Coordinates of C-alpha atoms and ligand atoms in Angstrom, one line a residue:
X1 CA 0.0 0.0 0.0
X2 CA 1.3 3.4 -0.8
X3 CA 1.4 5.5 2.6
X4 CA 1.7 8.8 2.9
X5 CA 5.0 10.5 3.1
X6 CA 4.8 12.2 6.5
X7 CA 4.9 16.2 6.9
X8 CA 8.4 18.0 6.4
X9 CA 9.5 19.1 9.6
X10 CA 11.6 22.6 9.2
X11 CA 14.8 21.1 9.4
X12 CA 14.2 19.3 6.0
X13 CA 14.2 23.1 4.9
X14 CA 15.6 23.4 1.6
X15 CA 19.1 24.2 1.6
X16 CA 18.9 27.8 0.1
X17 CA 16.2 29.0 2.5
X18 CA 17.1 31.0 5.8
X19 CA 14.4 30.1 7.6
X20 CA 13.8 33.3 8.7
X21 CA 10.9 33.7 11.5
X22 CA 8.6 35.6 9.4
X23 CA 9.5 34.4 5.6
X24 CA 6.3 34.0 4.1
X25 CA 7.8 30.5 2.7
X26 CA 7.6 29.1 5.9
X27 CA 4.3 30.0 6.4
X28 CA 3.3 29.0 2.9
X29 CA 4.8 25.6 4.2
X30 CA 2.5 25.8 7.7
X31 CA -0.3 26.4 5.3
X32 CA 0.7 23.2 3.4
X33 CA 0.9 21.1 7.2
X34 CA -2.5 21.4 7.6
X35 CA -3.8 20.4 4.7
X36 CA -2.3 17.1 4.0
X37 CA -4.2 15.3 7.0
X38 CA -7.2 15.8 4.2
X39 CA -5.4 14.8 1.4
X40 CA -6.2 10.8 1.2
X41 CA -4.0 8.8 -0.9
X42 CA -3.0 11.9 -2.4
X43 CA -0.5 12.7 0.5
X44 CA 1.9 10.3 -1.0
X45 CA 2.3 13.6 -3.3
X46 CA 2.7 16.4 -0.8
X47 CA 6.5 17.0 -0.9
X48 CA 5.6 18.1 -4.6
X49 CA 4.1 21.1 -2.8
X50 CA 6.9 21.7 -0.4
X51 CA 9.7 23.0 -3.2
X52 CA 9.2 25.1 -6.4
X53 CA 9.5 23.0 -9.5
X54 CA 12.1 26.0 -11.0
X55 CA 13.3 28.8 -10.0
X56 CA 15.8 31.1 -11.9
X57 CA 18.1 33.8 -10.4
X58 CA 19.2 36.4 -12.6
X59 CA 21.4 39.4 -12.9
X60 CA 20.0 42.6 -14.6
X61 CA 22.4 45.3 -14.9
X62 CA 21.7 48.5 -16.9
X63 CA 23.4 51.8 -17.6
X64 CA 22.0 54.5 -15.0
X65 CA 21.3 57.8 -16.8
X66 CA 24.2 59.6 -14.5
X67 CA 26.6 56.7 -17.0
X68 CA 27.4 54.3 -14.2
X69 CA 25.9 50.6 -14.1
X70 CA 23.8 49.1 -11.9
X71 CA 22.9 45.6 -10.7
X72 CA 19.4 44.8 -9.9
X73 CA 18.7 41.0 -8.2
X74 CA 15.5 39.2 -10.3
X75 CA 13.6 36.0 -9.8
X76 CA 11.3 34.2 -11.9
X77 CA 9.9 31.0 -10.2
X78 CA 7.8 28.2 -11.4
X79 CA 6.1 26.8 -8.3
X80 CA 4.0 24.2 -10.5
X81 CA 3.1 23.5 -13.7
X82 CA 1.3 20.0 -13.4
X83 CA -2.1 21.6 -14.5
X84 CA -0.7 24.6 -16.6
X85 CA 1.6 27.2 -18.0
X86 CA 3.0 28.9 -15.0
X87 CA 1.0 32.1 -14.1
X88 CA 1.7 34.8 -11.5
X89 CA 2.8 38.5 -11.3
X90 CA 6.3 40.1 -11.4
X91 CA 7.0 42.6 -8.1
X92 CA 9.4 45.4 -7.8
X93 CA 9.9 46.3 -4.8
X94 CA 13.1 46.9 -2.2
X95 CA 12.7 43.3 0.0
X96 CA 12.2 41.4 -2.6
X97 CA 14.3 38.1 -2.1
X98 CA 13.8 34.2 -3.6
X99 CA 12.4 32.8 -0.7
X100 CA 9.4 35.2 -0.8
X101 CA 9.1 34.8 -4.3
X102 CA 9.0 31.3 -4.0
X103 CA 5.8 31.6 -1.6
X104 CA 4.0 33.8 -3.8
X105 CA 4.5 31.7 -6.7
X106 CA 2.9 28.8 -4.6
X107 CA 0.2 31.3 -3.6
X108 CA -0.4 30.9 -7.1
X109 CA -0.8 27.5 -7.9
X110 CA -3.2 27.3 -5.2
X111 CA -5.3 30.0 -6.1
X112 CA -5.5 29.2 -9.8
X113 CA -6.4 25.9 -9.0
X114 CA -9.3 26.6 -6.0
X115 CA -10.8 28.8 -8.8
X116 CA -9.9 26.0 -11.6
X117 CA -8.3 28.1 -14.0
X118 CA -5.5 26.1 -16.3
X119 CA -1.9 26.9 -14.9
X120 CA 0.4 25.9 -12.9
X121 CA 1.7 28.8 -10.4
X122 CA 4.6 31.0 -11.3
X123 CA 6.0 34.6 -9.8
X124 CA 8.7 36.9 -10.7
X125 CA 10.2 40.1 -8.6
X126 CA 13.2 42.8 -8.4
X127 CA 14.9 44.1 -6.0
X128 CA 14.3 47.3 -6.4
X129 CA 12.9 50.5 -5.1
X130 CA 11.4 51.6 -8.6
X131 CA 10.3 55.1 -7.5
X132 CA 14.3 55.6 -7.0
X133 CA 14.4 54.9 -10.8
X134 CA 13.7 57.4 -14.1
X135 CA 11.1 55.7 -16.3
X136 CA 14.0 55.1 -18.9
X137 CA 15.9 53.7 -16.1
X138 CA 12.5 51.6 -15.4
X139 CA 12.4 50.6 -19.1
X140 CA 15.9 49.5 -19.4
X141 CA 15.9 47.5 -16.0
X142 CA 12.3 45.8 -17.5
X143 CA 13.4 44.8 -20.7
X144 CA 16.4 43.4 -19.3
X145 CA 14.8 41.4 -16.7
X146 CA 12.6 39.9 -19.4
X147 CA 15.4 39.0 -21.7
X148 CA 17.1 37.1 -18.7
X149 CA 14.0 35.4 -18.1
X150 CA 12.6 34.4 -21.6
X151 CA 14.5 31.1 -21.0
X152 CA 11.5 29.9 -19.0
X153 CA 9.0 32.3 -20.4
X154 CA 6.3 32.0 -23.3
X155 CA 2.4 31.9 -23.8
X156 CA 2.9 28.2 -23.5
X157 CA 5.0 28.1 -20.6
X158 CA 4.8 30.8 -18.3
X159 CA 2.9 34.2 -18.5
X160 CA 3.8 37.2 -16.0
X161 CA 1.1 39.5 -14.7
X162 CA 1.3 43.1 -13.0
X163 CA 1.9 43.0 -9.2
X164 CA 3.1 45.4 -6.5
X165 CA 4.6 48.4 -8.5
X166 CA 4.0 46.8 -12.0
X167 CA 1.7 48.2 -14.2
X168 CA 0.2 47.7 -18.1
X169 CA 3.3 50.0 -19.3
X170 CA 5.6 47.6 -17.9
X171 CA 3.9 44.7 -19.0
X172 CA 4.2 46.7 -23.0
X173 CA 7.5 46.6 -22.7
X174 CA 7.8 42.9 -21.4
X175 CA 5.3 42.1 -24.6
X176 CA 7.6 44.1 -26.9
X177 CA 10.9 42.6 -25.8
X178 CA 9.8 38.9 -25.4
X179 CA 8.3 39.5 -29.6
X180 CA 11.2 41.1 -30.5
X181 CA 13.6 38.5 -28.9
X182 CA 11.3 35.6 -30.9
X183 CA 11.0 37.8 -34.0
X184 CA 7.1 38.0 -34.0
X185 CA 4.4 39.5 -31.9
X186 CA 3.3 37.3 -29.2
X187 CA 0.4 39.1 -26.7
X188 CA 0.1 36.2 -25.0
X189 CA 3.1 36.1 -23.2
X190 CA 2.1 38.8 -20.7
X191 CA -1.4 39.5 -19.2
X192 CA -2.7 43.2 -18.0
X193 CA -1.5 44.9 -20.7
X194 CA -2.8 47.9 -22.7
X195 CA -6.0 48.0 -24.0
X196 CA -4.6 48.2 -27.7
X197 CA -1.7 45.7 -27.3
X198 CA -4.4 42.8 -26.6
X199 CA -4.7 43.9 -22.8
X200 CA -8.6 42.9 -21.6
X201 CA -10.9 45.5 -20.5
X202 CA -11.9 44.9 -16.8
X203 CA -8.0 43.7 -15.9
X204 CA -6.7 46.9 -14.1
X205 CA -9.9 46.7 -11.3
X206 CA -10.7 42.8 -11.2
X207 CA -8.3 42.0 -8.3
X208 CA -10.4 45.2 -6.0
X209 CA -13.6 43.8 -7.9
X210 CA -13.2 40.0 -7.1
X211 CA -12.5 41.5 -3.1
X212 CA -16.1 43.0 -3.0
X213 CA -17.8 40.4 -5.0
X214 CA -15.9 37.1 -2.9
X215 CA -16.4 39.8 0.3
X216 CA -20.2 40.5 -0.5
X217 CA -21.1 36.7 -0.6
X218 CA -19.0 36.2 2.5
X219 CA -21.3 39.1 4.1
X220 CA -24.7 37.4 3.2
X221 CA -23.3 34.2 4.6
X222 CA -22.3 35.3 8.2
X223 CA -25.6 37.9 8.1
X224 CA -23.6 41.1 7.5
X225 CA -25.5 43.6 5.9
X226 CA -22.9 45.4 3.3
X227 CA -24.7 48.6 3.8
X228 CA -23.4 50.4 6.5
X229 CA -20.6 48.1 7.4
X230 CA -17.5 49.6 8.4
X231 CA -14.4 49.3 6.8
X232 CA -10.8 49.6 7.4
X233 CA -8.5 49.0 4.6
X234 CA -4.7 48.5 4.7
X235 CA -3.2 49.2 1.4
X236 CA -4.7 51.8 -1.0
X237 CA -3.7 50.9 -4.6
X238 CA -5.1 49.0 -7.3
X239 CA -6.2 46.2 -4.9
X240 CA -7.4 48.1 -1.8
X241 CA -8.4 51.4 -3.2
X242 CA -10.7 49.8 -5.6
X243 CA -12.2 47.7 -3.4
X244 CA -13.0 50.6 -0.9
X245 CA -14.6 52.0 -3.9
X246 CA -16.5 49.0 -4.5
X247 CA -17.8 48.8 -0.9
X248 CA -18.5 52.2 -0.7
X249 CA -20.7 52.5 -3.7
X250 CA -22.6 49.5 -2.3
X251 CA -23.5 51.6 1.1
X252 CA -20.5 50.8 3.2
X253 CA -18.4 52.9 5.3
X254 CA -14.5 53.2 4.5
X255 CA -13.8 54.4 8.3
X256 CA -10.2 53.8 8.7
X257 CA -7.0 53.4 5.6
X258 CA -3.4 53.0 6.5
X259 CA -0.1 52.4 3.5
X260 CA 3.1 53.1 3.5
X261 CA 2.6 57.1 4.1
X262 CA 0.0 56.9 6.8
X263 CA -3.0 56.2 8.2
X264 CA -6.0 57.8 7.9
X265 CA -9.7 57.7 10.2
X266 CA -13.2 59.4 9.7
X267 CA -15.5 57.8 11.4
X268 CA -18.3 58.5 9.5
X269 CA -16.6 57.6 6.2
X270 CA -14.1 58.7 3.9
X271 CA -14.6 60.1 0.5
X272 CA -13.3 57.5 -1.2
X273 CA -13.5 59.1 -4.9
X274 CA -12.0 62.1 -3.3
X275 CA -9.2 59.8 -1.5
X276 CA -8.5 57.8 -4.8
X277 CA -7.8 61.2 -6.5
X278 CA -5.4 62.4 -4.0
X279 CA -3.8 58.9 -3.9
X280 CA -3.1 59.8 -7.7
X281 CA -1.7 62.6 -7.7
X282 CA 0.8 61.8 -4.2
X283 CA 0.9 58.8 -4.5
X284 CA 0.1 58.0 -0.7
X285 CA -2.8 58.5 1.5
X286 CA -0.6 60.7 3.8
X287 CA -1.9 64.6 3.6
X288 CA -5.4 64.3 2.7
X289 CA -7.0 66.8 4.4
X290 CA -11.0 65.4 5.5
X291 CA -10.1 62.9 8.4
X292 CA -8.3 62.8 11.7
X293 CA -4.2 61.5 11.0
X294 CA -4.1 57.8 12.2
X295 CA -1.0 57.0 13.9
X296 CA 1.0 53.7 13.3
X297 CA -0.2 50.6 15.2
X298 CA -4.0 52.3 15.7
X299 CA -5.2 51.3 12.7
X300 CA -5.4 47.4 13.7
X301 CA -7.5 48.4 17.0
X302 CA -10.0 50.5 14.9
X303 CA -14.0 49.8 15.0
X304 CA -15.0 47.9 12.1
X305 CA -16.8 44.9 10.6
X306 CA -14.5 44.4 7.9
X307 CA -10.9 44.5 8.1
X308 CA -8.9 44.3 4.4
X309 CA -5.2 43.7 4.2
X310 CA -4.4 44.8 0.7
X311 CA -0.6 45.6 0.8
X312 CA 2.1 43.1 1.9
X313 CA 3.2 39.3 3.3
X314 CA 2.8 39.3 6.9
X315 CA 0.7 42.3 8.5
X316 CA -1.8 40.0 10.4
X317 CA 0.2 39.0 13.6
X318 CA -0.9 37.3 16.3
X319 CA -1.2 40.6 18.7
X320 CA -2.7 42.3 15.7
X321 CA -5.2 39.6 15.3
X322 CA -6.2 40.0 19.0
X323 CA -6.5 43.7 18.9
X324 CA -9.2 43.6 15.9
X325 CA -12.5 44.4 16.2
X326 CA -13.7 43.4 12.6
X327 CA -16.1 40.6 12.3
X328 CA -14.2 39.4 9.0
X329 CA -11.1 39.5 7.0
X330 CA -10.6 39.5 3.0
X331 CA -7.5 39.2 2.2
X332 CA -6.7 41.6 -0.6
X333 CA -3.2 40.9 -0.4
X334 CA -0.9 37.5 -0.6
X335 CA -0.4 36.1 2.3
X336 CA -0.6 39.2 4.8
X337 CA -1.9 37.0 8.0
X338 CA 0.3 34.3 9.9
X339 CA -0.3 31.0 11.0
X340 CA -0.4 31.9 14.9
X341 CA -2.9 34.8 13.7
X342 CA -5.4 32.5 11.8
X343 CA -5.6 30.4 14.9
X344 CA -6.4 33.8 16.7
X345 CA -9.4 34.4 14.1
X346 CA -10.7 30.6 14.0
X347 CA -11.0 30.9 17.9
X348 CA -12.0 34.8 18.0
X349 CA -14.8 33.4 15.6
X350 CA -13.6 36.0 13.2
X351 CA -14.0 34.7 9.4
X352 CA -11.1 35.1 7.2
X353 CA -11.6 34.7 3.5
X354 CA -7.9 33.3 2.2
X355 CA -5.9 35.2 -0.5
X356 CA -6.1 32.3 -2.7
X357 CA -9.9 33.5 -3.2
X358 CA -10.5 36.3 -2.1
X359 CA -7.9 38.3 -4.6
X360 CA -8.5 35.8 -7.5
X361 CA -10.3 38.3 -9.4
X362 CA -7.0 40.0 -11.1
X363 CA -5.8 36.4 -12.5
X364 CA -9.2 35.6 -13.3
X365 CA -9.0 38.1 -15.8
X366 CA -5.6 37.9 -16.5
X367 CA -7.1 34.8 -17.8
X368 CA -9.8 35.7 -19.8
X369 CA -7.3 37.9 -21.6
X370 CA -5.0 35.5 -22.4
X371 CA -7.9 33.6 -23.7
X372 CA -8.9 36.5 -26.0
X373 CA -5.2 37.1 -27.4
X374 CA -5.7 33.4 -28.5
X375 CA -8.8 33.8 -30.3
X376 CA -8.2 37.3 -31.2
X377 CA -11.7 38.3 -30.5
X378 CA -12.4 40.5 -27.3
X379 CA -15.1 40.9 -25.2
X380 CA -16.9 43.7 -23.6
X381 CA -16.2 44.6 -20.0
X382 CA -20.3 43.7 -18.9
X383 CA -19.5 40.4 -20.7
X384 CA -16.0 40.4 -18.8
X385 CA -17.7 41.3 -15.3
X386 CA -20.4 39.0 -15.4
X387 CA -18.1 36.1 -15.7
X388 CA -15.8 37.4 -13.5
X389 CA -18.5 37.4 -10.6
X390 CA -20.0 33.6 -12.1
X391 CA -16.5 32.0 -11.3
X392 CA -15.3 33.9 -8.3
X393 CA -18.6 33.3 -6.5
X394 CA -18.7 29.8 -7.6
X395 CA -15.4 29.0 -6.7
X396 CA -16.1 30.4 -3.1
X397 CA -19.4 28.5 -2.0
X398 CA -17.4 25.5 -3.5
X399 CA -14.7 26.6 -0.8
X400 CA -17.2 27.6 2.1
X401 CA -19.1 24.1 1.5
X402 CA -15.6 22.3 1.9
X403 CA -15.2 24.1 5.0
X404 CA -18.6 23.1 6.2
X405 CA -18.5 19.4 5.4
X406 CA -14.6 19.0 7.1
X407 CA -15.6 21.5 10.1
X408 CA -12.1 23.3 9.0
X409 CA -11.8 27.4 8.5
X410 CA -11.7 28.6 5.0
X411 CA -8.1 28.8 4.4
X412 CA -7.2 24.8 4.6
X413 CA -10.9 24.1 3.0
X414 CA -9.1 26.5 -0.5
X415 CA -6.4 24.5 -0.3
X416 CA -7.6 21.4 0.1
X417 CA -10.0 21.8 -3.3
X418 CA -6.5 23.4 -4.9
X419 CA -3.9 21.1 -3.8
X420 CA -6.9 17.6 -4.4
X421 CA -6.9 19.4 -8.0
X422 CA -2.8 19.7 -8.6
X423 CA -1.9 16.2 -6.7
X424 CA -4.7 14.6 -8.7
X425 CA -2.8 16.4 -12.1
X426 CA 0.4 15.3 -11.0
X427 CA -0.1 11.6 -9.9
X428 CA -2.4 11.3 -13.4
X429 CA 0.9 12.6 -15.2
X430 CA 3.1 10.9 -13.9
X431 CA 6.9 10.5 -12.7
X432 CA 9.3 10.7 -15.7
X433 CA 11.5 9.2 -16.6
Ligands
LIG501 N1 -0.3 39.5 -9.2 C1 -1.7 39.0 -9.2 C2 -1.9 38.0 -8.1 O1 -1.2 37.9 -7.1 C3 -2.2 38.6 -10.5 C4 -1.4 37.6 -11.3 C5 -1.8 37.3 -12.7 O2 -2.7 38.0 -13.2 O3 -1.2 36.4 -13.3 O4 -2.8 37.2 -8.1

């Protein structure tokens, strides 16, 4: 009989990874711990989870516009492909390393299989504060990266996304220098691009959108009217900040925000619209001038009902998770609450709606466009919305009835419809040789 192969304990750590406390692999891997006890016969395929298929390392060095060189650090990593192209964003940002790299691409091939899409799970990043660099500098730096990476890189094989501090312009020139490398015009190699370069209407708001629609069925099922709920929101870009929008539109309250500038309270609710604006054109939400300033570690004791991490790995601590008043949690971002802090929440009562659902809605689309660069016939953004909602939705009753049937919060009951769907792939597949 074929027995499982029991849990890695952290000293079978891989040997490139520092084990760092609060490295978001090794809470990926805790994540993975307590799903294999449902896994069945399918445990005997667990370890496949515990170590990225690929990843690549490169150098990127470009000419400065002051004449000297620089030398940025870049990752590409394919956590998975056994149902799929790899498929995940690419980061810049200044703590960048592998090892978190390596747990967002895993992120990925959980969350595009709990919502079924076709890939594998893939994610790319540089180290690099980007607002340090000249949008020529940015170009160069880009186009580089994506030449060092178009080893492991195609419509076939793996298909970078926007992510923290990447945008459609970035993913143009990504587009432009993967054709020109080939010698042809391939669209599909990158997903949120410009509208006219085969980018899909809906793509720059569907990770926000999927947050309100995943975060309005999670409402109705723990009888938490939408309407008048208050919000707090950490994280005001194109994840948080549309979302606010979202909820606010649909009667809620957006009484509290906090980034990397500041933090912000009103509690009677925050012009959003007016907030989004100002966020523009600063770049921050620090200096807006209708609410009371917010100051550092307030934000997580704040009165709300809903609570949405939308920037980084790691915010939701365990004393965070203690001090929160909010009745739920969507995570906007990947992976901002720890292991010791989703105990906190399953005992607090306190639902948390995983990452791997809740901020499906960007590769969701990111899907649909790749599927449209394929057919080269595009739909309109009602049609793209519509079925946006339809999987999304779908996806998370699938998830909440999991949970109910195995009496397990919503986090293991995603992964164990994800990982069921990728050991299933890879045991059907097979070892080769
Ligand atoms: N970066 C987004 C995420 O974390 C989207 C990835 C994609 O569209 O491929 O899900």
């Amino acid at each position: 009989m074929l027995q499982p192969v029991p849990p890695a304990t952290r000293q079978d750590q891989l040997s490139y990874i520092t084990g760092h406390a609060d490295s978001p692999w090794l809470t990926y891997l805790a994540q993975v711990d307590r799903v294999v006890p449902y896994l069945g016969p399918l445990a005997r395929w667990a370890e496949t989870l515990r170590r990225p298929k690929r990843a690549l390392i490169v150098d990127v060095p470009i000419e400065m516009d002051d004449g000297t060189v620089r030398h940025f650090e870049g990752f590409r990593v394919q956590h998975n492909l056994s149902r799929g192209p790899g498929k995940g964003g690419v980061r810049y940002h200044p703590q960048v390393t592998l090892e978190e790299v390596m747990a967002l691409a895993a992120w990925m091939t959980v969350k595009n299989a709990a919502v079924g899409l076709p890939y594998g799970g893939a994610k790319g990043g540089i180290r690099v504060d980007p607002t340090q660099l000249s949008h020529k500098e940015l170009e160069r730096m880009t186009r580089r990266y994506t030449s060092e990476i178009g080893i492991v890189i195609g419509p076939q094989q793996d298909i970078p996304a926007p992510d923290v501090n990447t945008n459609p312009q970035i993913m143009a020139w990504m587009m432009d220098t993967y054709s020109m490398n080939i010698g042809g015009t391939a669209t599909g190699v990158v997903t949120g691009k410009p509208i006219q370069l085969g980018g899909s209407l809906g793509r720059v708001k569907a990770t926000g959108r999927g947050v309100f629609e995943v975060g309005r069925e999670a409402a109705r099922r723990i009888g938490l009217p939408v309407q008048g709920a208050r919000i707090a929101v950490q994280g005001f870009g194109n994840v948080g900040g549309v979302a606010a929008e979202l909820f606010a539109e649909a009667g809620a309250k957006v009484v509290a925000v906090q980034d990397h500038t500041g933090g912000l309270y009103k509690g009677d609710g925050l012009d959003v619209v007016r907030l989004s604006a100002h966020v523009r054109e600063h770049h921050g939400v620090a200096g807006f001038q209708d609410a009371e300033v917010l100051g550092g570690d307030d934000f997580w004791g704040v009165d709300c009902d809903i609570l949405i991490p939308a920037a980084l790995e790691g915010q939701l601590t365990e004393a965070r998770a203690r001090r929160t008043k909010a009745k739920m949690v969507l995570e906007g971002a990947n992976g901002p609450t720890l292991p010791a802090a989703d105990d906190v929440f399953n005992d607090r009562g306190i639902l948390v709606v995983p990452d791997v659902i809740c901020n499906a809605g960007g590769v969701t689309v990111s899907y649909f466009e790749w599927v449209q660069d394929f057919s080269s016939f595009f739909w309109s953004e009602d049609e793209i919305n519509a079925r946006l909602e339809r999987i999304l939705v779908g996806a998370f009753v699938a998830i909440w009835e999991t949970a109910e049937r195995l009496k397990v919060p919503l986090r293991t009951a995603a992964f164990v419809v994800a990982c069921e769907r990728v050991l299933q792939a890879r045991a059907e597949r097979g070892l080769y040789p």
